[in-house]
mmCIF file of C-alpha atoms in Angstrom:
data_model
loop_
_atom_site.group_PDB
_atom_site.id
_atom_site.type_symbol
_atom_site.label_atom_id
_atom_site.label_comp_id
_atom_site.label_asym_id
_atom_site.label_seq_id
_atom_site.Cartn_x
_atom_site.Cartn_y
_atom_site.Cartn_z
ATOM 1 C CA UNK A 1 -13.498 -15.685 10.396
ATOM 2 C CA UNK A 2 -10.729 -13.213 11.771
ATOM 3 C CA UNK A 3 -6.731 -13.932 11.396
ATOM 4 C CA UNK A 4 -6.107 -13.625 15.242
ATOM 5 C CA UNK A 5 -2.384 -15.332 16.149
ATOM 6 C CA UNK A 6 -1.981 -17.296 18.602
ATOM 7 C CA UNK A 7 -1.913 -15.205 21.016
ATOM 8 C CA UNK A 8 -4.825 -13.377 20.753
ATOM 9 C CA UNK A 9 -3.108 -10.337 18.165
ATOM 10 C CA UNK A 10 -5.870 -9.743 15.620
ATOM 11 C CA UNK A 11 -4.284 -9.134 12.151
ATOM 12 C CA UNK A 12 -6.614 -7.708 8.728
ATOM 13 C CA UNK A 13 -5.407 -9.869 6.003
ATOM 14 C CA UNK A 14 -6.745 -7.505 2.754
ATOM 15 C CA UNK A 15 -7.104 -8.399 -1.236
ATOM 16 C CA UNK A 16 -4.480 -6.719 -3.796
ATOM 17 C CA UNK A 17 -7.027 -5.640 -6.150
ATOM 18 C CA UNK A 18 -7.308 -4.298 -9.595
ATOM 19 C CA UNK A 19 -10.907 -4.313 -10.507
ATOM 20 C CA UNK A 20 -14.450 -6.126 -8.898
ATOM 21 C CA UNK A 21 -13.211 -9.335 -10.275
ATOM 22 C CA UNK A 22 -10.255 -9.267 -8.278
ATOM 23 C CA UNK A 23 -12.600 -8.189 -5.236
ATOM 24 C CA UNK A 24 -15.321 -11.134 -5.877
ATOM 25 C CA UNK A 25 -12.347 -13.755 -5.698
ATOM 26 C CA UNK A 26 -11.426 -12.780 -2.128
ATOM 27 C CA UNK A 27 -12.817 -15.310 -0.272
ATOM 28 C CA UNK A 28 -12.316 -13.754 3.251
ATOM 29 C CA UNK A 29 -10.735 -11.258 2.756
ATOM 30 C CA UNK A 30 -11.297 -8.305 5.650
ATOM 31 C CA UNK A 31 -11.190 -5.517 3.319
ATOM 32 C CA UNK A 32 -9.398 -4.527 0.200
ATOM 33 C CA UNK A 33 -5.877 -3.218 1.555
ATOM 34 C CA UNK A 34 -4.933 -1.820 -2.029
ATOM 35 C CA UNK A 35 -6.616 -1.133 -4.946
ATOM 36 C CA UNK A 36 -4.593 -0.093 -7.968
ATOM 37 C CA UNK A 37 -7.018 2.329 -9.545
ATOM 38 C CA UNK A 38 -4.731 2.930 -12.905
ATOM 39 C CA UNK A 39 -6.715 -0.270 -14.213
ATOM 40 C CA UNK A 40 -9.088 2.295 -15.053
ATOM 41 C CA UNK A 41 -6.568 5.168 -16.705
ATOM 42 C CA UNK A 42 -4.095 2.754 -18.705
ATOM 43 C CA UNK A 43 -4.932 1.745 -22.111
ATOM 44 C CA UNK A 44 -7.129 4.820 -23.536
ATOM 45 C CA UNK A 45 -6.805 7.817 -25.123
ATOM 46 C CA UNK A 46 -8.690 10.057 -22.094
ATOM 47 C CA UNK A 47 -8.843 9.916 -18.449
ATOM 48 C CA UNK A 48 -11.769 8.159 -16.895
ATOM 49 C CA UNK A 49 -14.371 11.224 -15.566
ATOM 50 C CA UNK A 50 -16.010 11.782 -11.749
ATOM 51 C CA UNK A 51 -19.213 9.612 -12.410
ATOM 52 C CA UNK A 52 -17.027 5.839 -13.975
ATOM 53 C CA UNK A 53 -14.769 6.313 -11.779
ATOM 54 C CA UNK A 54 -17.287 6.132 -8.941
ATOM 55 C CA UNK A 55 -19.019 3.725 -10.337
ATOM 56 C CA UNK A 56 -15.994 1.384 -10.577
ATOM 57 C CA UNK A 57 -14.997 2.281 -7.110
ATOM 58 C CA UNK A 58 -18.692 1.211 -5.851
ATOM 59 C CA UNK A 59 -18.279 -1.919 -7.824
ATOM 60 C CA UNK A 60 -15.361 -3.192 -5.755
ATOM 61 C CA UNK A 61 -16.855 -2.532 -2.833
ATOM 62 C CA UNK A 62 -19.922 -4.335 -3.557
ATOM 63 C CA UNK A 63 -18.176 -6.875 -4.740
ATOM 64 C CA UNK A 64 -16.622 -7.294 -1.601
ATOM 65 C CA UNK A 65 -20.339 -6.951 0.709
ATOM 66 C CA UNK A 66 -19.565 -3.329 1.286
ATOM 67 C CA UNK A 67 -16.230 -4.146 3.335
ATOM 68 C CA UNK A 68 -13.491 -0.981 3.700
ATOM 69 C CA UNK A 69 -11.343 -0.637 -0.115
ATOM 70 C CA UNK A 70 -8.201 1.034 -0.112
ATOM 71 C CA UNK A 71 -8.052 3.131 -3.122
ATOM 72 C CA UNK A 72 -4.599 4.137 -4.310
ATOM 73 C CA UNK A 73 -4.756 7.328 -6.539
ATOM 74 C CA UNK A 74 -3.333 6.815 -9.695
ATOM 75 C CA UNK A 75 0.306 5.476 -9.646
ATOM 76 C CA UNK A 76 1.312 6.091 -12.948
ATOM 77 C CA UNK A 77 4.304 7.993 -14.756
ATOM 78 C CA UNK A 78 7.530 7.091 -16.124
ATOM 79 C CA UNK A 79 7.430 3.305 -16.264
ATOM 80 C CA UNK A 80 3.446 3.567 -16.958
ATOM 81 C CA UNK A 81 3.552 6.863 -19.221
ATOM 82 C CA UNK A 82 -0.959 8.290 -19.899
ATOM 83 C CA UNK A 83 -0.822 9.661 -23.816
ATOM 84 C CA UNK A 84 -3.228 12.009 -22.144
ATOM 85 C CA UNK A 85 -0.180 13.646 -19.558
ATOM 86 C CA UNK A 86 2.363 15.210 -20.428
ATOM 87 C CA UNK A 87 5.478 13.615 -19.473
ATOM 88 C CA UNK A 88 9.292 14.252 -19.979
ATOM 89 C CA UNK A 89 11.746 11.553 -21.829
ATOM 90 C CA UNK A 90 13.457 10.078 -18.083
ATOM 91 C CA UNK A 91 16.329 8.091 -18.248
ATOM 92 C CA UNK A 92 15.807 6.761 -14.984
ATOM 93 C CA UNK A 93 11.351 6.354 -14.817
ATOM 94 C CA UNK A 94 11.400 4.829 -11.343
ATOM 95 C CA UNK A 95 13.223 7.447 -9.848
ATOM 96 C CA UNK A 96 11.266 10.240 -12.259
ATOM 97 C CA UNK A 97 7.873 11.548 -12.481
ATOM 98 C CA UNK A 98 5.682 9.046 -11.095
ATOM 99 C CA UNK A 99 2.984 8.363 -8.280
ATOM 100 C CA UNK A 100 1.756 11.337 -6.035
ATOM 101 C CA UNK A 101 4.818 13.380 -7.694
ATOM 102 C CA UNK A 102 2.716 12.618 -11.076
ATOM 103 C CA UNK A 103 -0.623 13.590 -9.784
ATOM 104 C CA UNK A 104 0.437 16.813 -8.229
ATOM 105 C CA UNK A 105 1.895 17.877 -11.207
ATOM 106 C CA UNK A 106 -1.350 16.937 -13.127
ATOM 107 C CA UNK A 107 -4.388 18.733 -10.171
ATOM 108 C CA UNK A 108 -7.009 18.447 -12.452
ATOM 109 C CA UNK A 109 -6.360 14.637 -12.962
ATOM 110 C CA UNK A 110 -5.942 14.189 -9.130
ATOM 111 C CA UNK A 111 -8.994 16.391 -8.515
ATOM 112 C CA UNK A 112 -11.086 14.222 -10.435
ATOM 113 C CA UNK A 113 -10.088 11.424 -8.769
ATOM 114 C CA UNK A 114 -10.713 12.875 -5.059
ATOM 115 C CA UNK A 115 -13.943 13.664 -6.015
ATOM 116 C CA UNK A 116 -14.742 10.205 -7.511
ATOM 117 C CA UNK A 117 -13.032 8.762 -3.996
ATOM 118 C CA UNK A 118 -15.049 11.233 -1.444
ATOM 119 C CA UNK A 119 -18.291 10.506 -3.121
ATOM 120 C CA UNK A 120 -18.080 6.971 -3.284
ATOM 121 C CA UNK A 121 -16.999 7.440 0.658
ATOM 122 C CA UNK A 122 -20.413 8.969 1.315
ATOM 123 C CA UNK A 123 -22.004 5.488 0.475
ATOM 124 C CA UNK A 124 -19.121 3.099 1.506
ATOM 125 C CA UNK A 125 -16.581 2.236 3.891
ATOM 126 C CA UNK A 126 -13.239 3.551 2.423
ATOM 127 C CA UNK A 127 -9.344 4.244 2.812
ATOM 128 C CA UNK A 128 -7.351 6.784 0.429
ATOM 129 C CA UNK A 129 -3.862 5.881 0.295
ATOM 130 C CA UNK A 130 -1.598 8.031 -1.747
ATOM 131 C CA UNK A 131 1.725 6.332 -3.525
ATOM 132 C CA UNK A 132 5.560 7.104 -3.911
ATOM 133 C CA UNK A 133 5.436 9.546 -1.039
ATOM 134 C CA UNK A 134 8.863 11.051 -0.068
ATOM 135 C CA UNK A 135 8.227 13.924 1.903
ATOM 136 C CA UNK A 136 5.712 15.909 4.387
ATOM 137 C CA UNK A 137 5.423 18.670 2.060
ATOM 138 C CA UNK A 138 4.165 15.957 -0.504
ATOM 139 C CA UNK A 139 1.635 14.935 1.891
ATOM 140 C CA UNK A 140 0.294 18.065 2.809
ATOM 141 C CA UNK A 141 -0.304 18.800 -0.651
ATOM 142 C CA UNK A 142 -2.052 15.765 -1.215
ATOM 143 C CA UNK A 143 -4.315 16.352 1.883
ATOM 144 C CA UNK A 144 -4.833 19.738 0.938
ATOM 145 C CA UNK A 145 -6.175 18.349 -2.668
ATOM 146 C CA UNK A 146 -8.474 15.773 -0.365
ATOM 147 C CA UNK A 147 -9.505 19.125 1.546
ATOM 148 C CA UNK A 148 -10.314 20.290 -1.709
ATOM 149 C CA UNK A 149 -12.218 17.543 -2.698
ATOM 150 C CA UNK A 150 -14.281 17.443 0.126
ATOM 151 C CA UNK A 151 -15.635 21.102 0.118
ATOM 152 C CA UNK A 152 -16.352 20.931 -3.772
ATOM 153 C CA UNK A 153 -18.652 17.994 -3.147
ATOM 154 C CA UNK A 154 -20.384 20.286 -0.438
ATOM 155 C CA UNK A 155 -21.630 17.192 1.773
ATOM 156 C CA UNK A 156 -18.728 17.352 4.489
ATOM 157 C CA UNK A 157 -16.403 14.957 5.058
ATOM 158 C CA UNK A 158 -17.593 11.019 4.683
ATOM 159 C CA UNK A 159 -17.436 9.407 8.510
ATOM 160 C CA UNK A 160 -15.727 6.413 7.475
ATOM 161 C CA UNK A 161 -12.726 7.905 5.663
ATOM 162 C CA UNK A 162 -9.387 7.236 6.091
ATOM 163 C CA UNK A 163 -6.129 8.509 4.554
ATOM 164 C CA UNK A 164 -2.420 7.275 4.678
ATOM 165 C CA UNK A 165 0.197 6.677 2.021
ATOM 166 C CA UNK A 166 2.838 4.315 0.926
ATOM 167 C CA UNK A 167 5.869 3.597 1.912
ATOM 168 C CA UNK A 168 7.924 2.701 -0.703
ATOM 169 C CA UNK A 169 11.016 5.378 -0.658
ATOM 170 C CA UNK A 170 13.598 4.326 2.185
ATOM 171 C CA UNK A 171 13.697 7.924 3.326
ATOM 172 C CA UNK A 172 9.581 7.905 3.781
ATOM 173 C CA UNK A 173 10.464 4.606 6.078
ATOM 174 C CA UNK A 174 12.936 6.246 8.423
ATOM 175 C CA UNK A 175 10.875 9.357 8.430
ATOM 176 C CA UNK A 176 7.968 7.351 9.446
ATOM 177 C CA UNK A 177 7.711 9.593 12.881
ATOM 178 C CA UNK A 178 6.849 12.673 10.582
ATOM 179 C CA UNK A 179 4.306 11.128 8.574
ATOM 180 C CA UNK A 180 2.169 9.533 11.324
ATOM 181 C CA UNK A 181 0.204 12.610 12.615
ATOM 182 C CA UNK A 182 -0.662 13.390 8.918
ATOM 183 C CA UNK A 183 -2.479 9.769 8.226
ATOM 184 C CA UNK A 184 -4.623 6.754 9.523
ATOM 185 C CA UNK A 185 -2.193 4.086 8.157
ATOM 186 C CA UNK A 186 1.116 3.191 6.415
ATOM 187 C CA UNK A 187 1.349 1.038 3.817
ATOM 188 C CA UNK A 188 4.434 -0.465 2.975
ATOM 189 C CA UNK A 189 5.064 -1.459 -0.572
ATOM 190 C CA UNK A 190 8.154 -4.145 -0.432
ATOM 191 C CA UNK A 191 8.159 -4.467 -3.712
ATOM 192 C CA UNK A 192 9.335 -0.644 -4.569
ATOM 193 C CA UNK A 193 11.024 -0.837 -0.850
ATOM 194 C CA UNK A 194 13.353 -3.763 -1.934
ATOM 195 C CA UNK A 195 14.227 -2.192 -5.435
ATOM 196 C CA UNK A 196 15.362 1.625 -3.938
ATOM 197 C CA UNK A 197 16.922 -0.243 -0.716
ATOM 198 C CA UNK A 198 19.566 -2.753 -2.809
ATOM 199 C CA UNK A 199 19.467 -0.409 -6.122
ATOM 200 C CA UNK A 200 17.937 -3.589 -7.916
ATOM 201 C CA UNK A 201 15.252 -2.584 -10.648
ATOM 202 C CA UNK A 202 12.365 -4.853 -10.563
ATOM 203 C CA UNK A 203 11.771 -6.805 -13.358
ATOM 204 C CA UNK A 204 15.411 -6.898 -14.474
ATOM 205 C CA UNK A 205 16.768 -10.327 -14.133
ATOM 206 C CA UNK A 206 20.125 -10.053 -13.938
ATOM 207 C CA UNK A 207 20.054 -8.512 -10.533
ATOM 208 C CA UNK A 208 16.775 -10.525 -9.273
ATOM 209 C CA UNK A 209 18.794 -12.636 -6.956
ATOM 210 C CA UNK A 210 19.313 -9.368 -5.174
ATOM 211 C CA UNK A 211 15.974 -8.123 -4.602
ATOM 212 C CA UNK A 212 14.844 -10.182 -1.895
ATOM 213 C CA UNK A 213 12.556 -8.331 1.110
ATOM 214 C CA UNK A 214 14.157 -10.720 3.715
ATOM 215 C CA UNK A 215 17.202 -8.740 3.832
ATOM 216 C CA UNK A 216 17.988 -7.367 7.258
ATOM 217 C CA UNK A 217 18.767 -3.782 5.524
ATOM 218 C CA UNK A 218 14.734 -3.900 4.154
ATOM 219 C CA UNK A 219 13.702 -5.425 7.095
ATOM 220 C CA UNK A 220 15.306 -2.273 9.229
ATOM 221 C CA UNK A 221 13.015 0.346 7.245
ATOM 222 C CA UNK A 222 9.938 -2.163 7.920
ATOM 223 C CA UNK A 223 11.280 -1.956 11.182
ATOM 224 C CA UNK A 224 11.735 1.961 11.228
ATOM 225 C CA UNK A 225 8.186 2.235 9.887
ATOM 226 C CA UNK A 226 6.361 0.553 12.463
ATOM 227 C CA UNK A 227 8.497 2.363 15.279
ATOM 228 C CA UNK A 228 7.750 5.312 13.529
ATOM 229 C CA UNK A 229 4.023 5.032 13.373
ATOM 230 C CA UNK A 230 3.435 4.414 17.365
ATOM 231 C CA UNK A 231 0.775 3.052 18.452
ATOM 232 C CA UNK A 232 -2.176 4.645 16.560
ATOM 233 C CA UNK A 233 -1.275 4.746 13.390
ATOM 234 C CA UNK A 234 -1.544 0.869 11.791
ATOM 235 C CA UNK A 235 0.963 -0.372 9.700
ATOM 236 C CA UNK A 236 -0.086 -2.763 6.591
ATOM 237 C CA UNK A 237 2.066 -4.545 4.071
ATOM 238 C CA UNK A 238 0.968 -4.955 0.413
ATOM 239 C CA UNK A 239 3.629 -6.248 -1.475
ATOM 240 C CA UNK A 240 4.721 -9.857 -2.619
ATOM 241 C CA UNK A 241 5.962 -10.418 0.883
ATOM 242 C CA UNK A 242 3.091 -10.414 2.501
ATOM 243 C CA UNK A 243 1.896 -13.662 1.066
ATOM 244 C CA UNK A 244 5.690 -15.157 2.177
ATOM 245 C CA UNK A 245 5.019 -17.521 4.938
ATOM 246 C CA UNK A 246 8.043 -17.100 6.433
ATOM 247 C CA UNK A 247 8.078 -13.294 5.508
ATOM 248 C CA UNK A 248 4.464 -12.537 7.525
ATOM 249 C CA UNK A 249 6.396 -13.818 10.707
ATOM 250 C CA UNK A 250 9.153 -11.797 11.087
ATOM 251 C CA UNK A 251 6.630 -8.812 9.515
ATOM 252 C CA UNK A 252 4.454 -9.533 12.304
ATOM 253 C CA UNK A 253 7.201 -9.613 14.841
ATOM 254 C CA UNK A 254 8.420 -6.629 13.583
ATOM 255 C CA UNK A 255 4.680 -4.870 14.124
ATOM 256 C CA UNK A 256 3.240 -5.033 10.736
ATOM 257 C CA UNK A 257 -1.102 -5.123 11.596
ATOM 258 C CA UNK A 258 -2.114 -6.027 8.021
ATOM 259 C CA UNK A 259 -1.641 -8.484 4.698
ATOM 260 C CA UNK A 260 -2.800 -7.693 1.692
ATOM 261 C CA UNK A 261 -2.353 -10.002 -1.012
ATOM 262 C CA UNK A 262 -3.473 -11.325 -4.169
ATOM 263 C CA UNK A 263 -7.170 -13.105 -4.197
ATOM 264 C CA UNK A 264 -5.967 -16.866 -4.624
ATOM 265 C CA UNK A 265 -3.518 -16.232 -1.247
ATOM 266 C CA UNK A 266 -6.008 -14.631 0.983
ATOM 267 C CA UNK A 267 -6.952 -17.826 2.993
ATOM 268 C CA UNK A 268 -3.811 -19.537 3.003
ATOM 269 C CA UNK A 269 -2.549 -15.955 4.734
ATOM 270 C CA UNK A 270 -5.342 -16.325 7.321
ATOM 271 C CA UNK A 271 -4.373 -19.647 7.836
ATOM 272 C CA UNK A 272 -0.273 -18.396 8.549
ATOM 273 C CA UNK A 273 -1.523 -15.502 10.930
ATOM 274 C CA UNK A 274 -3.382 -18.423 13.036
ATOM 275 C CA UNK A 275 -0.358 -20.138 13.253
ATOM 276 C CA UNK A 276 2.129 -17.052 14.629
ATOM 277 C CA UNK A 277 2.744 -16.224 17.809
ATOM 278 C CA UNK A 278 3.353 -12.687 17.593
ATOM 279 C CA UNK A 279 5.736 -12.404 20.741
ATOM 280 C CA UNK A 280 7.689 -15.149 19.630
ATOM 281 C CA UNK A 281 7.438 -13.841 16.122
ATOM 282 C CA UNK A 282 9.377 -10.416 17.507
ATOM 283 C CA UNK A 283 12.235 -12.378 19.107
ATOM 284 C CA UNK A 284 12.767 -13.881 15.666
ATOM 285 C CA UNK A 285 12.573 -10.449 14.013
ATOM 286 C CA UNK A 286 15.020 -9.169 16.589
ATOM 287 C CA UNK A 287 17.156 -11.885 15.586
ATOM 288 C CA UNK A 288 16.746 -11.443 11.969
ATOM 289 C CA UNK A 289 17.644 -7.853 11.903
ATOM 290 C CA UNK A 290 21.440 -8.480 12.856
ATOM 291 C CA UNK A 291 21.594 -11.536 10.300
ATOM 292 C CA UNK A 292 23.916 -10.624 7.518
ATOM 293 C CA UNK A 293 22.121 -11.509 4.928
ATOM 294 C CA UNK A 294 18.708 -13.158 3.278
ATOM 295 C CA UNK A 295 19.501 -16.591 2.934
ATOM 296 C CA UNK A 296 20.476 -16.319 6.840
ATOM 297 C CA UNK A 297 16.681 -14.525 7.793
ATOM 298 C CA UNK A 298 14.961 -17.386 5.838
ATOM 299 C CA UNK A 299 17.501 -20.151 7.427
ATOM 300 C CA UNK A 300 16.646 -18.525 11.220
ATOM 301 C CA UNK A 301 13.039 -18.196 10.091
ATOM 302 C CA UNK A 302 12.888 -21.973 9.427
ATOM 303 C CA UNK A 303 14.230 -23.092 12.506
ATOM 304 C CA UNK A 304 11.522 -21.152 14.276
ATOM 305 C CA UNK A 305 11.608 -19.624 18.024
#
């Protein structure tokens, strides 16, 4: 069944995926809101060619009875270093050589890719999202490599696809206005968000404590990004937060139109949407953005409207 609040504000609620298992474990799930297609570049000594990658893409989307997938290109680079790219020592990896800055360094990699995307779009429903975008000149370029795609596969372009990007730089969220006539959708990634916004590296623990997407300065780029994309451009969350109880609230206050999450939380997110009132929901998100801090977001959050 759909995730419509309470009143009446239908939401997607999508799967995280990284392969058909993933996929055949969403019980529910509306679509596939990300797919992290590296699963099939990571561990080998060559990149994956036009015909496996389609076939893997198809795989996920049968797995999920032909409902949309959102394939990510290839986020790789820095942090996630190919053998098969060449890649500069970085000091800093996160804020390096990764993502769509990768790919467009690598257009034979990324063209392979496109193709392997714009094909399996000819048989299936299907987004193309691109990652760590930080300008329009980024974008274009990837869109021009789509265009690309599209003409070297000589069938025109598939009717059901859709293109947007991630927003996972703060600079992408508060240029969200620029972005929106080049895509479909936004997708925000609070994971990357919260790490660039309080300068706290994921998966270091000393500064964990920090990286929490309930603060009001993360929650003012989600908020940027949804004012930013109007009205006909819909914005999706696909980080950790999105399976937060009290996170999807004030997310869906602050305009956010889609969850993805991992398999095992896909129902138990359907089941929060049902229980949000979205206009209350946005008083609570005004609230939240003048709290000073996370712990006061999540203490307003629990008292409710």
């Amino acid at each position: 069944e759909p995730a419509v609040t309470r009143d009446g504000v239908r939401v997607l609620v999508g799967v995280n995926a990284a392969g058909p298992a993933d996929a055949a474990a969403a019980t529910g799930a509306d679509l596939a809101g990300l797919v992290r297609t590296e699963f099939l570049f990571l561990g080998r000594d060559a990149a994956p060619g036009i015909d496996e990658q389609e076939a893997a893409y198809r795989g996920i989307a049968a797995a999920l009875g032909g409902r949309r997938i959102t394939l990510r290109t290839l986020d790789v680079g820095g942090d996630k270093p190919l053998p098969y790219v060449a890649q500069p020592a970085e000091a800093n990896p996160f804020l390096g050589l990764r993502g769509l800055r990768l790919a467009l360094r690598a257009p034979d990699l990324l063209d392979t890719q496109l193709r392997a995307i714009v094909r399996t779009a000819h048989a299936t429903p299907v987004s193309v999202m691109f990652p760590m975008v930080s300008t329009v000149a980024e974008l274009r370029a990837a869109r021009a490599a789509l265009d690309a795609a599209v003409v070297a596969e000589g069938r025109g372009t598939p009717a059901d696809l859709q293109v947007g990007m991630m927003v996972e730089v703060p600079a992408a969220a508060l240029k969200a206005a620029a972005f929106a006539p080049h895509v479909d959708f936004l997708s925000i990634g609070t994971n990357d968000l919260t790490q660039y916004a309080l300068a706290t590296e994921r998966g270091n623990d000393a500064v964990a404590g920090l990286a929490d997407p309930l603060d009001p300065g993360v929650l003012a780029l989600v908020a940027a990004t949804c004012r930013g994309a109007g009205p006909d451009v819909l914005v999706a969350v696909c980080g950790e937060a999105a399976a937060d109880e009290a996170a999807a609230t004030v997310l869906l206050g602050l305009g956010v139109r889609e969850l993805s999450v991992a398999a095992p939380a896909v129902a138990a997110t359907k089941h929060t949407v049902r229980e949000i009132d979205v206009c209350a929901a946005a008083e609570l998100a005004a609230r939240a953005l003048t709290a000073p801090d996370a712990d006061a977001v999540r203490a307003l959050l629990s008292e409710g409207p």
